[in-house]
Coordinates of C-alpha atoms in Angstrom, one line a residue:
G994 CA 6.8 27.0 24.2
I995 CA 6.0 30.4 22.7
V996 CA 2.4 31.5 23.8
L997 CA 1.0 34.3 21.6
S998 CA -2.0 35.9 21.9
M999 CA -3.9 38.7 19.6
S1000 CA -2.3 41.5 22.3
T1001 CA 1.1 40.3 21.8
P1002 CA 2.7 41.3 18.4
L1003 CA 5.0 38.6 16.6
R1004 CA 8.4 39.4 16.9
I1005 CA 10.0 39.4 13.6
G1006 CA 13.8 38.6 13.0
T1007 CA 15.1 39.2 9.5
V1008 CA 18.1 37.5 8.0
G1009 CA 19.7 39.8 5.5
A1010 CA 19.7 43.4 5.0
G1011 CA 19.4 44.0 1.3
F1012 CA 16.5 45.3 -0.5
I1013 CA 13.9 42.7 0.3
A1014 CA 14.8 42.9 3.8
G1015 CA 13.9 46.6 3.6
V1016 CA 10.6 45.6 2.0
V1017 CA 9.7 43.0 4.6
A1018 CA 10.9 45.6 7.4
A1019 CA 8.4 48.3 6.0
A1020 CA 5.7 45.8 5.8
V1021 CA 5.9 44.6 9.4
R1022 CA 6.2 48.1 10.7
D1023 CA 3.0 48.6 9.5
S1024 CA 1.5 45.8 10.9
A1025 CA -0.7 45.7 13.8
S1026 CA 0.1 42.1 14.6
A1027 CA 4.0 42.0 14.3
V1028 CA 7.2 44.0 15.1
N1029 CA 10.8 44.1 13.7
A1030 CA 12.6 42.7 16.5
A1031 CA 16.1 42.1 15.2
V1032 CA 18.3 41.8 12.1
A1033 CA 21.3 39.7 11.2
S1034 CA 23.8 40.0 8.2
R1035 CA 27.3 39.4 7.4
S1036 CA 28.0 43.0 6.6
R1037 CA 27.4 44.6 10.1
G1038 CA 27.0 48.4 8.4
S1039 CA 24.1 47.1 6.2
A1040 CA 22.5 45.5 9.3
D1041 CA 22.8 49.0 11.5
A1042 CA 21.4 50.7 8.7
L1043 CA 18.6 48.5 8.6
A1044 CA 18.1 48.6 12.2
A1045 CA 18.4 52.6 12.3
A1046 CA 15.7 52.8 9.3
Y1047 CA 13.1 50.8 10.8
A1048 CA 13.9 50.9 14.6
I1049 CA 15.1 47.6 14.8
P1050 CA 16.5 47.0 18.3
H1051 CA 18.8 44.2 18.1
V1052 CA 21.4 43.6 15.6
F1053 CA 23.4 40.4 15.3
D1054 CA 26.7 39.6 13.1
T1055 CA 25.5 36.0 12.3
W1056 CA 22.0 34.5 11.6
Q1057 CA 22.8 31.6 14.3
E1058 CA 23.4 34.4 16.9
L1059 CA 19.7 35.7 15.9
V1060 CA 18.2 32.4 16.0
A1061 CA 19.5 31.4 19.2
S1062 CA 18.4 34.6 20.8
D1063 CA 15.4 35.0 23.0
T1064 CA 14.5 38.5 21.1
V1065 CA 12.3 37.1 18.4
D1066 CA 9.5 34.6 17.7
A1067 CA 9.8 33.8 14.1
V1068 CA 12.6 34.3 11.4
Y1069 CA 12.4 35.7 7.7
V1070 CA 15.2 34.8 5.5
A1071 CA 15.9 37.6 3.2
T1072 CA 18.7 36.3 1.3

């Protein structure tokens, strides 16, 4: 299982790369307890752009790949 502590930020994965995903990514970026870890979108160009804008290290082509990865602790669905 996942063990989190106050010293370990929650790694957020976002499904979708539109306007709301950007709002969420900005809030996560400004949080002391979470980090933007991954993004997935049907549009790779949109996902790449969101990743570049918010320094998101992992980009996936499908939500299934994001969910199956070990790079996230929680997923926000922004579609």
